[in-house]
Tab-separated table of C-alpha atoms and ligand atoms in Angstrom:
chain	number	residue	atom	x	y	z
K	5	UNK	CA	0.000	0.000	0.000
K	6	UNK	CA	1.624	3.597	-0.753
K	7	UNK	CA	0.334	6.283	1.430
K	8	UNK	CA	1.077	10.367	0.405
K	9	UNK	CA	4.016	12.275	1.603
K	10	UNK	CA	1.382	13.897	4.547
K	11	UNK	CA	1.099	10.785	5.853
K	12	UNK	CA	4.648	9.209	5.668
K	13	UNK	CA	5.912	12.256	7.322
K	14	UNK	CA	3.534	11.707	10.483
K	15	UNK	CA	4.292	8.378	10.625
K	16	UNK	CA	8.906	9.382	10.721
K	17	UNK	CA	7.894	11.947	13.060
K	18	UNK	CA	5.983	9.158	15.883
K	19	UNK	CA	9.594	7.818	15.577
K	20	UNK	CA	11.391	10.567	16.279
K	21	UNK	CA	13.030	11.348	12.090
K	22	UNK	CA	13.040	15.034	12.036
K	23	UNK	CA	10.751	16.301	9.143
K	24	UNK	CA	10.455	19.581	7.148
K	25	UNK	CA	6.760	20.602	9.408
K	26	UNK	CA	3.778	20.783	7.264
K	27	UNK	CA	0.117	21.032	7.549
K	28	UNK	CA	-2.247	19.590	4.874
K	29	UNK	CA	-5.026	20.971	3.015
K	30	UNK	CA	-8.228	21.034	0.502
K	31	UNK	CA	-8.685	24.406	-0.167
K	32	UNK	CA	-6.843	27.676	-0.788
K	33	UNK	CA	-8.308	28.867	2.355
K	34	UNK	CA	-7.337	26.141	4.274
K	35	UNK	CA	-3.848	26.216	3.092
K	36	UNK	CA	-3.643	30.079	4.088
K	37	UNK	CA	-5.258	28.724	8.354
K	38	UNK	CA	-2.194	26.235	7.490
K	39	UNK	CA	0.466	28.593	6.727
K	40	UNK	CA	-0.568	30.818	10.261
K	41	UNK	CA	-0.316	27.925	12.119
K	42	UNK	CA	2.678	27.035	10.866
K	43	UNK	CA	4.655	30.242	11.397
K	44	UNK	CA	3.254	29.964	15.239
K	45	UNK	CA	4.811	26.824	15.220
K	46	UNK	CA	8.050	26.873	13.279
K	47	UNK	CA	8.555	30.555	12.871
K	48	UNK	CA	9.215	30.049	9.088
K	49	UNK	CA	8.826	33.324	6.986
K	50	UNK	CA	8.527	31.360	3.529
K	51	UNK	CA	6.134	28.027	2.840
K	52	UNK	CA	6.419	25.404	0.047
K	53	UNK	CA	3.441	24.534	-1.519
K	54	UNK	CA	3.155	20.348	-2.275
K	55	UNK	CA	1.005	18.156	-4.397
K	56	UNK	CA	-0.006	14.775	-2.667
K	57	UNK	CA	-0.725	12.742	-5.065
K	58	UNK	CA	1.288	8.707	-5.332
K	59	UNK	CA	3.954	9.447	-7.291
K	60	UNK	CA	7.298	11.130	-7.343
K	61	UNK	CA	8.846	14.111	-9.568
K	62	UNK	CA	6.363	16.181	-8.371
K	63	UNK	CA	8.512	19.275	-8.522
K	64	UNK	CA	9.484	18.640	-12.198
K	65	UNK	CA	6.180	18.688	-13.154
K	66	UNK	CA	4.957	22.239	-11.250
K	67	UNK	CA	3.731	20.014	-8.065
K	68	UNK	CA	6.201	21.720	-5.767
K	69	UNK	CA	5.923	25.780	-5.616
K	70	UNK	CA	7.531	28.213	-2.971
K	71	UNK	CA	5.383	30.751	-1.431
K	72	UNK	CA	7.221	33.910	0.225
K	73	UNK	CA	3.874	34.954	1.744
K	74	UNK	CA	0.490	34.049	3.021
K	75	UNK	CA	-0.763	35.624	-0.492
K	76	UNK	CA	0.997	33.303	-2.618
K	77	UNK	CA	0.330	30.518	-0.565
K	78	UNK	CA	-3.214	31.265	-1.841
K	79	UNK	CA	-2.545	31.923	-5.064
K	80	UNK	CA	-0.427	28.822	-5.689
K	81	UNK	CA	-2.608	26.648	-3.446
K	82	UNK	CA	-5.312	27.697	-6.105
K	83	UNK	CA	-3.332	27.098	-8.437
K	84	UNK	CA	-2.329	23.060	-7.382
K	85	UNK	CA	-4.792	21.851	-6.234
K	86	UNK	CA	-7.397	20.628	-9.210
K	87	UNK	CA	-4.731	20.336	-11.826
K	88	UNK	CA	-4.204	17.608	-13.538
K	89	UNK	CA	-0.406	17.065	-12.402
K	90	UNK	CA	1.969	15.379	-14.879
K	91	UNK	CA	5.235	13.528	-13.602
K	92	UNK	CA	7.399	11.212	-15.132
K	93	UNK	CA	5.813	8.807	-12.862
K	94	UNK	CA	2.003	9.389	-13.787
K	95	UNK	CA	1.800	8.600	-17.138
K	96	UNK	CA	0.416	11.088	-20.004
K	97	UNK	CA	-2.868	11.596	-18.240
K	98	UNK	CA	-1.476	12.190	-15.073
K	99	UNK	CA	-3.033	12.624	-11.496
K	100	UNK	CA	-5.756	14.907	-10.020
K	101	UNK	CA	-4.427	16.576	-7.188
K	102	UNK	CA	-6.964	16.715	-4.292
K	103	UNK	CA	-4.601	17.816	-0.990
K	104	UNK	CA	-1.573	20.125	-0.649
K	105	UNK	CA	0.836	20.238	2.022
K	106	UNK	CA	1.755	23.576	3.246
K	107	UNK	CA	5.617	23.096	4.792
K	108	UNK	CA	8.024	25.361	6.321
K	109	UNK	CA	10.692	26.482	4.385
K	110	UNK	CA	13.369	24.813	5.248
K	111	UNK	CA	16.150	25.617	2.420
K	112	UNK	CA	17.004	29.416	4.572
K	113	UNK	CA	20.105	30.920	4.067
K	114	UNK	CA	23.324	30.596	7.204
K	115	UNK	CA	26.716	29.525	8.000
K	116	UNK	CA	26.525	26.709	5.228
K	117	UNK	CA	24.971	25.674	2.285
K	118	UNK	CA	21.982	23.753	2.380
K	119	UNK	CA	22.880	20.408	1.280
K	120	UNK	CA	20.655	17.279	-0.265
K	121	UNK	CA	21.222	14.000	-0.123
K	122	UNK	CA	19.457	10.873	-0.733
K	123	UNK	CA	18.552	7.335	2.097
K	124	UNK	CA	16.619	4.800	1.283
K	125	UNK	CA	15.794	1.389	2.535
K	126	UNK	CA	14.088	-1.631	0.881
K	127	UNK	CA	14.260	-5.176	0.770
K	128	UNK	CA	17.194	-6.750	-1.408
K	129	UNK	CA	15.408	-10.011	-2.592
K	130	UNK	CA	18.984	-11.294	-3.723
K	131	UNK	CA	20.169	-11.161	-0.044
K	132	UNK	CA	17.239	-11.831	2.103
K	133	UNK	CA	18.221	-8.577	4.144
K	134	UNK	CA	17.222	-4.716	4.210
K	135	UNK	CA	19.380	-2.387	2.759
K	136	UNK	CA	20.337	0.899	3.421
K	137	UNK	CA	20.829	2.686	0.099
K	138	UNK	CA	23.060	6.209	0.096
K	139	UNK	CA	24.109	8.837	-1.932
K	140	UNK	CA	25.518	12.317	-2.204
K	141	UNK	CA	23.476	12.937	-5.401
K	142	UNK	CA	20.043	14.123	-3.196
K	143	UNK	CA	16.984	15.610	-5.165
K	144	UNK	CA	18.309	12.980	-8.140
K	145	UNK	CA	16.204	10.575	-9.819
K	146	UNK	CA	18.247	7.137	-8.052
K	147	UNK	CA	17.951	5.374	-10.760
K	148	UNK	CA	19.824	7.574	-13.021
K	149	UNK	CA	23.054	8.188	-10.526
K	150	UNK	CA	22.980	4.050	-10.691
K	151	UNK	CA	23.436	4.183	-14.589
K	152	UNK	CA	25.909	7.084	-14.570
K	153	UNK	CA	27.620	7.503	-11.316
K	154	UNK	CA	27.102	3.921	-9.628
K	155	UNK	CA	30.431	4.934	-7.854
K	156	UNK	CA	27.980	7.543	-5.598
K	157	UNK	CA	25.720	5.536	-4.672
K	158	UNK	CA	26.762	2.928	-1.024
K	159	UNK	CA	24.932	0.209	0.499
K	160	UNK	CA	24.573	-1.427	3.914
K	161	UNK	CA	23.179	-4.805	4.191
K	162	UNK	CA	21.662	-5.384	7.511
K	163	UNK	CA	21.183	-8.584	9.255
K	164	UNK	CA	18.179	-9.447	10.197
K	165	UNK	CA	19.201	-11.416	13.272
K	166	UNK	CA	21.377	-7.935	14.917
K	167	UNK	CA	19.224	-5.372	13.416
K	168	UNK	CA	21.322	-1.722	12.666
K	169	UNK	CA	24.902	-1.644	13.633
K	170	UNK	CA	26.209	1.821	15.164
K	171	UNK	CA	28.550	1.476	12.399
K	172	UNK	CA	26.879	1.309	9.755
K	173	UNK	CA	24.729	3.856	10.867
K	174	UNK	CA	28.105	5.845	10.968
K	175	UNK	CA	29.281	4.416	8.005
K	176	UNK	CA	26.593	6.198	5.656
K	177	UNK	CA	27.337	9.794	7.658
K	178	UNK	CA	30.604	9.501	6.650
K	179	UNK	CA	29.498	8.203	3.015
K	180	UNK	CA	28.476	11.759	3.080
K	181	UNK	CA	31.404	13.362	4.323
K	182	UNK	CA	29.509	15.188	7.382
K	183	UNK	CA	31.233	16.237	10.413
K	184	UNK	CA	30.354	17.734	13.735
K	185	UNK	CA	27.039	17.926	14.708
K	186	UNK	CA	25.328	17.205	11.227
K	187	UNK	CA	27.150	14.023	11.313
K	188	UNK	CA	25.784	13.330	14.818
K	189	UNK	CA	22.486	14.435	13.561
K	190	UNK	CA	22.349	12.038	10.547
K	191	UNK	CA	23.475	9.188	12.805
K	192	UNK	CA	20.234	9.752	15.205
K	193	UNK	CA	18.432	9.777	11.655
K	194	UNK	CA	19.675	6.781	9.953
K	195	UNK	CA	19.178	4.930	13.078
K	196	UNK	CA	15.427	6.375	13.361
K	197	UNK	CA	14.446	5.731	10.148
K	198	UNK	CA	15.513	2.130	10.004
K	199	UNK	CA	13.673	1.890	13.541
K	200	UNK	CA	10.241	3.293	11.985
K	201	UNK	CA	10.801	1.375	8.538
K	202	UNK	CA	11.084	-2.422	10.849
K	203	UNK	CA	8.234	-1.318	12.942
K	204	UNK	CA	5.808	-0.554	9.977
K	205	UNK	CA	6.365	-3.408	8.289
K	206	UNK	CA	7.515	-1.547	5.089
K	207	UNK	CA	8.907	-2.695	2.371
K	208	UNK	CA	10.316	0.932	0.601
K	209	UNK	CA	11.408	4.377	2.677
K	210	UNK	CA	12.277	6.339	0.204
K	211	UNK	CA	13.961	10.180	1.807
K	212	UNK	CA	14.887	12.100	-1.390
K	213	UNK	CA	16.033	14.627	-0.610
K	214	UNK	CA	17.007	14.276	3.201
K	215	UNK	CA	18.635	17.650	3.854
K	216	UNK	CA	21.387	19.267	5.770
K	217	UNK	CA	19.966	22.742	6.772
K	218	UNK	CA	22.016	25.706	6.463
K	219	UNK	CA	22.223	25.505	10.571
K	220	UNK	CA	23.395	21.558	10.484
K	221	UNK	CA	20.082	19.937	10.875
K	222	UNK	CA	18.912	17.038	9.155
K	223	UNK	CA	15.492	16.463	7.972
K	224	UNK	CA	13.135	14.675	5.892
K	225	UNK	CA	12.057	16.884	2.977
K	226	UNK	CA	10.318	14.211	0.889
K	227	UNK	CA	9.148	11.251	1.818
K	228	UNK	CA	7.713	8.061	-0.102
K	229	UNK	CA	6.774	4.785	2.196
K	230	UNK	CA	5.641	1.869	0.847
K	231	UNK	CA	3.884	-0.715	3.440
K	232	UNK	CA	3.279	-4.849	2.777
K	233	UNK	CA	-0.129	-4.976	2.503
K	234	UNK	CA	0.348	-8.578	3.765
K	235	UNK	CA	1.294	-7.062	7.369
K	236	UNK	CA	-1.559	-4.694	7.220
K	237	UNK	CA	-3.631	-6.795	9.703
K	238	UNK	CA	-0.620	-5.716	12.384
K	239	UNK	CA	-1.594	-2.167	11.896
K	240	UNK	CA	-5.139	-1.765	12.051
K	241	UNK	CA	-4.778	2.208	12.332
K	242	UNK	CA	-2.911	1.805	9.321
K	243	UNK	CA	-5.866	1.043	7.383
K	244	UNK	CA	-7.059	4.765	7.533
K	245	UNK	CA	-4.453	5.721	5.501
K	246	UNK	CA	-5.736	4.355	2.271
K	247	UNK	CA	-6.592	6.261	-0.482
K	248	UNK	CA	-8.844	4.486	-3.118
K	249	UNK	CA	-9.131	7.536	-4.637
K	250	UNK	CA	-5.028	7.000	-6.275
K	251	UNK	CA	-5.701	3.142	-6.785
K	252	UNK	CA	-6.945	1.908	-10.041
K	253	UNK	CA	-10.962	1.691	-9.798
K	254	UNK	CA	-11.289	-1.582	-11.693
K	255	UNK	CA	-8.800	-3.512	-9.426
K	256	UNK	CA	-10.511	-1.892	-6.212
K	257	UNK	CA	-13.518	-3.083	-7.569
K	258	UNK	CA	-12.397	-6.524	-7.969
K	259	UNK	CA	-11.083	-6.442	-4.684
K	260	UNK	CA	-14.389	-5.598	-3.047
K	261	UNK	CA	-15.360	-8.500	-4.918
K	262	UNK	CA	-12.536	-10.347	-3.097
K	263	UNK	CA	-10.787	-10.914	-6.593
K	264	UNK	CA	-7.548	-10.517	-7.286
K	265	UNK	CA	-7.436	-8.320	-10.524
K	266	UNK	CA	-4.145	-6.667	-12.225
K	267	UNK	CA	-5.170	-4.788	-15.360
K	268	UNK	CA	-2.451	-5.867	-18.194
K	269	UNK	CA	-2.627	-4.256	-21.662
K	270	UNK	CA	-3.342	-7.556	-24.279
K	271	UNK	CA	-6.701	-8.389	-25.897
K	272	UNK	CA	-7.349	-11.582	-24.105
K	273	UNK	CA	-8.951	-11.384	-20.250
K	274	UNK	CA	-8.549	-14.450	-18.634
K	275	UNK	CA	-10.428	-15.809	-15.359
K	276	UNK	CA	-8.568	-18.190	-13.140
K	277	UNK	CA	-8.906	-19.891	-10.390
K	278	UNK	CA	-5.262	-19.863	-8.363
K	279	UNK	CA	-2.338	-17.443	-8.827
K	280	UNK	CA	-0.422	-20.089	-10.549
K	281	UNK	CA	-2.896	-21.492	-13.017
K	282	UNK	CA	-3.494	-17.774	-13.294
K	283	UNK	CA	0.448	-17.427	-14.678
K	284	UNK	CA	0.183	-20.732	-16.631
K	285	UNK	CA	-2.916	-19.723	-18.848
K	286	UNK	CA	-1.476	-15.937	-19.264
K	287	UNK	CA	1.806	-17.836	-21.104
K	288	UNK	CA	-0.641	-20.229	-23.081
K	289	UNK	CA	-2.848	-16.792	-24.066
K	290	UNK	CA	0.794	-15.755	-25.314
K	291	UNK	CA	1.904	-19.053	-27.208
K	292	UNK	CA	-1.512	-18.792	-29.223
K	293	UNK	CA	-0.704	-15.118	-30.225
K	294	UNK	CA	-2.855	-13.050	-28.205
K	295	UNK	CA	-1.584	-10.879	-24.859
K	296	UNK	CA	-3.376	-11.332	-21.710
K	297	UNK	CA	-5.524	-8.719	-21.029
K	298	UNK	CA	-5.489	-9.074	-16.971
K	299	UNK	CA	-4.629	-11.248	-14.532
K	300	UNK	CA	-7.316	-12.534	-12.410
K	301	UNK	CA	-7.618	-14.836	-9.852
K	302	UNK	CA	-11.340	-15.982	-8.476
K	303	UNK	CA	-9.974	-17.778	-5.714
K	304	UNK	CA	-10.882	-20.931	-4.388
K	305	UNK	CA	-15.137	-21.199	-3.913
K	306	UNK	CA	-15.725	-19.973	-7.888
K	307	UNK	CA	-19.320	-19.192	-8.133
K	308	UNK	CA	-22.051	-17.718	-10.418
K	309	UNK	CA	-21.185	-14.250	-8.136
K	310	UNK	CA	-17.408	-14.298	-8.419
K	311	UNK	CA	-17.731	-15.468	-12.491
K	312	UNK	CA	-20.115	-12.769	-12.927
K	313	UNK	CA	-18.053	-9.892	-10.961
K	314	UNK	CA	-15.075	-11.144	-12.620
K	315	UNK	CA	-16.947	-10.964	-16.398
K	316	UNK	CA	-18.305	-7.192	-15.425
K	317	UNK	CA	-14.841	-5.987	-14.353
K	318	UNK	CA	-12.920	-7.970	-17.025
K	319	UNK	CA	-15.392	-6.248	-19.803
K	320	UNK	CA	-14.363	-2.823	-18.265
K	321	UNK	CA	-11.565	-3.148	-20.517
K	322	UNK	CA	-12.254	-1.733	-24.107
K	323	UNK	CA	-9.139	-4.485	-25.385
K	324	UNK	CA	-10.786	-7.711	-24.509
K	325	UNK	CA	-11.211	-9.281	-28.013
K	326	UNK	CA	-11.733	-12.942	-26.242
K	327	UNK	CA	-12.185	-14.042	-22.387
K	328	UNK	CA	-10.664	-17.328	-21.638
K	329	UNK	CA	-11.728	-19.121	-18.463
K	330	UNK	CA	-9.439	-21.915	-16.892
K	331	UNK	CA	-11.228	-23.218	-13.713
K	332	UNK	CA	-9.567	-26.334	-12.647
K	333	UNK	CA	-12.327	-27.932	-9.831
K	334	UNK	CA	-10.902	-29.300	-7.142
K	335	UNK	CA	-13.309	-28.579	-3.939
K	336	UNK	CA	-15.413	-26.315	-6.517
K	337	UNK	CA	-17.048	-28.777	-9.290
K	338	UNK	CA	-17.071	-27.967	-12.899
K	339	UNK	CA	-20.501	-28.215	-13.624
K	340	UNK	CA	-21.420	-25.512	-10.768
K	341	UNK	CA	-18.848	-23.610	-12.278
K	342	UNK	CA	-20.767	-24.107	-15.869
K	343	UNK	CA	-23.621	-23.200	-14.383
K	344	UNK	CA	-21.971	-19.993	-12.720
K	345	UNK	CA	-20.752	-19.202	-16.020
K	346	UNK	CA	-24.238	-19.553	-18.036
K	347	UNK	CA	-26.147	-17.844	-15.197
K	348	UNK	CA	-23.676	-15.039	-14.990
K	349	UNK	CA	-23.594	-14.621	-18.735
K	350	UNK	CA	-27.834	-14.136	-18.386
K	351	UNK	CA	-27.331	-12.143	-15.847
K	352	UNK	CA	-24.809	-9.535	-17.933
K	353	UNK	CA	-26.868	-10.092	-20.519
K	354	UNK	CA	-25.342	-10.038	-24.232
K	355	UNK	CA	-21.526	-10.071	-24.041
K	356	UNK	CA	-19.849	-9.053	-27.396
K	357	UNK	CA	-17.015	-10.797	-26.828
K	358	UNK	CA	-16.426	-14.580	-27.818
K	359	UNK	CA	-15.810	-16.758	-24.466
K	360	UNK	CA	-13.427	-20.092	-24.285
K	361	UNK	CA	-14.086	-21.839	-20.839
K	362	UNK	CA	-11.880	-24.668	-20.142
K	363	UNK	CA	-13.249	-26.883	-17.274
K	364	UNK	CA	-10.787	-29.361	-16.203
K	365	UNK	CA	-11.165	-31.747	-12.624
K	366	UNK	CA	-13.945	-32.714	-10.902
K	367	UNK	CA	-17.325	-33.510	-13.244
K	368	UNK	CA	-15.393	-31.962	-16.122
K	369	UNK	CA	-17.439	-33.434	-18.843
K	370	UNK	CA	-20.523	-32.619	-16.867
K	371	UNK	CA	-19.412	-28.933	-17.058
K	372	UNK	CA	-18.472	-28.862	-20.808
K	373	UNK	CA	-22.293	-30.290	-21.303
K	374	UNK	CA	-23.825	-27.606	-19.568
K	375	UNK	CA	-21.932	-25.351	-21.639
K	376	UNK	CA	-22.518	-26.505	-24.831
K	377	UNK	CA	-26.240	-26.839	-24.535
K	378	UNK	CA	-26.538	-23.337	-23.111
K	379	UNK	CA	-26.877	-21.793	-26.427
K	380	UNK	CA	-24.484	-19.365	-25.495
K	381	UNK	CA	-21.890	-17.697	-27.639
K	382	UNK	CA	-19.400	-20.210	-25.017
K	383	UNK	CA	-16.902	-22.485	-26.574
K	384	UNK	CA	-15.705	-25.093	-24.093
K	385	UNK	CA	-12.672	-27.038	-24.243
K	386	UNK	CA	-11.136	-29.878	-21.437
K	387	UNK	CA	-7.834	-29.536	-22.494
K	388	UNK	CA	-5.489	-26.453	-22.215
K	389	UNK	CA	-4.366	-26.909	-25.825
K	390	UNK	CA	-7.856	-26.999	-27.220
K	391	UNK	CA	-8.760	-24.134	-25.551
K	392	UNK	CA	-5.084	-21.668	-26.457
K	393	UNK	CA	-6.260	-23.430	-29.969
K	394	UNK	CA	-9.867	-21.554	-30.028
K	395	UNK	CA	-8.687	-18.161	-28.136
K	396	UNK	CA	-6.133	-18.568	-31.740
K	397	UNK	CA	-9.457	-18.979	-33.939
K	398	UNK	CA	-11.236	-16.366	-32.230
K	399	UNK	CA	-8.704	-13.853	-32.325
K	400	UNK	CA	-7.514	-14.712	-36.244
G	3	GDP	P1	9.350	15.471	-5.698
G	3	GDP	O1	9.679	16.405	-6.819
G	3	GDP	O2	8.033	14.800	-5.899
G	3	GDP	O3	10.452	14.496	-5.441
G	3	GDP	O4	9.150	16.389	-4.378
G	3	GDP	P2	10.181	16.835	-3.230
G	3	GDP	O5	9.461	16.824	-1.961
G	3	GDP	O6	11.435	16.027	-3.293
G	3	GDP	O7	10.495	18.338	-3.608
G	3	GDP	C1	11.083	18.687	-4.818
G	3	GDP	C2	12.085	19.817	-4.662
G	3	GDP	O8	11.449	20.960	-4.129
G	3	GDP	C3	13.196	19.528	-3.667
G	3	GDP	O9	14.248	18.758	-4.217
G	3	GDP	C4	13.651	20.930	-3.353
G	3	GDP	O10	14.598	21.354	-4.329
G	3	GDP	C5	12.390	21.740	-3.460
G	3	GDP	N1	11.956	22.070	-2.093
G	3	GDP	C6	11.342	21.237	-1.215
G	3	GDP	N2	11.175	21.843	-0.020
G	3	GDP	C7	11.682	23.078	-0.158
G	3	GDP	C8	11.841	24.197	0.747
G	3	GDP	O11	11.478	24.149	1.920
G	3	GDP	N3	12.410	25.323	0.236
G	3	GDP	C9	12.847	25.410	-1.048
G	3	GDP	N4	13.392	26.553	-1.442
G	3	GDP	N5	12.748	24.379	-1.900
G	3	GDP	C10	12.177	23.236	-1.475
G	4	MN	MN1	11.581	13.922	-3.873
């Protein structure tokens, strides 16, 4: 689950990260009361003006604006919130932009230059352990520094069994040559962050930039979290922080449905009962020359419900050229399935798409029966060849 920068910021400050302060709001107005408050609070003469929407290069794209008074917080309040915001993570259409958060300015001039780096931590699959990734390029797209500098970027593997070593919470302030206090500082906020990023169950913290103010602090100026959805029942207040309104509406659909849906961009939707079955029939859409559409797995207890939520979401999708079912019935027999299928397909009433349903296991020829003397526009096929051989037909 990926919650906005708002929230991620709360959630470093419960464990003590510092944070650039902001308040977050819905309307000019609002954002003005937020601005007040926030000079009462921080004493900050200037505010930046943020988009929350899930995804990054938000400043790139006119998401990020400095306001140098409570006028222009207005004005470019007004200005964000409603647009249409365009990143290079949002895709051409980009994202409607329903929040802003009002921060303190936190790039003042002093002794120093401000200076921005970049921390994150994930989980490195290759290893089986977090790692802590650092660089001196902050405020950088990561994945560019890997392809041209890969000499600025260090990691620190931790092990799960001792948790963060002093050291290597050292090891990444000195990776970014601080001394004095803002190398104390960054040691208390390396050693935070990893705290708060165990505790939520996350799988990405993502600080770019973390900055050293012009006064040696260091601070959280962006933030992007990422949190296993699988370890959601551990955080119940968690579940607040949800926004349906940034997920895709067909796959929260499906999941109020309790299906799991991922929209793909082929002609052919498939329904599936099982994850893996789900893979197989997605490479057997492939070998008979079509692209899977969607993934989509009905679970266990198929049923007229599930098959007919599953058609309704699955002809959402102005690609589908064919929908292949591939129910295997184990617990579930085929012909209930069949009759799932014909009742659903009565239900929906005339779908314009051919359908290929491939009953295999329990009562199998039963099912294939009830589907041929339907009179529907269903083909039905036993084996997984004869069926990838009639999605072939249907889609030549
Ligand atoms: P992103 O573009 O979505 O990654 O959003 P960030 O939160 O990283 O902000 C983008 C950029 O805005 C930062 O790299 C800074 O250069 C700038 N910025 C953020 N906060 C401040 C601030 O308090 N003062 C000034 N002057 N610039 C800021
Ligand atoms: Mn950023």
């Amino acid at each position: 689950m990926n919650i906005h920068e708002y929230q991620a910021k709360d959630i470093l400050k419960k464990y003590g990260v510092r944070i650039q302060e902001g308040i977050v709001a819905d309307t000019p107005e609002k954002a003005v009361e937020a601005a007040h408050q926030l000079q009462e609070q921080t004493g900050t003469e200037w505010f930046v003006v943020k988009a929350q929407i899930h995804a990054g290069g938000r400043g790139k794209g006119g998401g990020v604006k400095l306001a140098k008074s409570f006028d222009e917080v207005k004005e470019k309040a007004g200005a964000i919130l409603g647009m249409q915001l365009v990143t290079p993570q949002t895709g051409p259409e980009g994202k409607l932009v329903r929040k802003v958060l009002i921060s303190q300015d936190v790039y003042y001039p002093g002794a120093s230059e401000p200076k921005e780096y970049y921390l994150s931590i994930t989980l490195d699959r290759n290893t089986s352990q977090d790692v802590i990734i650092a660089s001196t390029e902050g405020g950088m797209d990561i994945e560019e520094v890997a392809a041209k500098t890969p000499d600025k970027i260090v990691k620190e593997w931790i092990d799960p069994a001792v948790g963060l070593q002093g050291f290597q919470a050292r090891k990444v302030a000195f990776a970014f040559g601080l001394s004095g206090n803002a190398f104390k500082e960054m040691v208390k906020f390396v050693t935070a962050l990893y705290t708060a990023y165990r505790e939520t169950d996350a799988s990405l913290f993502e600080i770019n930039p973390v900055l050293k103010t012009s006064d040696d602090k260091i601070l959280a100026v962006d933030a992007k979290m990422n949190l296993d959805d699988n370890a959601l029942y551990r955080h119940k207040d968690f579940a607040e922080l949800r926004d349906i309104t940034e997920e895709d509406p067909l796959e929260v659909e499906a999941g109020e449905s309790g299906l799991n849906y991922v929209k793909l961009d082929g002609n052919v939707g498939c329904m599936v009962n099982g994850a893996g079955l789900a893979m197989a029939t997605m490479d057997v859409i492939k070998l008979s020359g079509g692209e899977p559409a969607n993934f989509l797995d009905v679970g266990g207890g198929a049923n007229a419900k599930t098959v007919e939520a599953g058609f309704r979401i699955i002809l959402k999708d102005p690609n589908v050229k064919a929908i292949l079912i591939n129910i295997f019935g184990g617990i579930v027999r085929c012909d209930r399935v069949a009759n799932g299928v014909v009742e659903a397909y009565k239900q929906i009433g005339d779908i314009p798409v051919p359908i290929i349903v491939r009953l295999q296991g329990t009562n199998a020829e039963e099912g294939a029966k009830i589907i041929e003397e339907s009179g529907l526009k269903v083909k039905s096929a036993i084996l997984l060849k004869d069926a990838a051989q009639k999605v072939k037909e249907v889609l030549a």
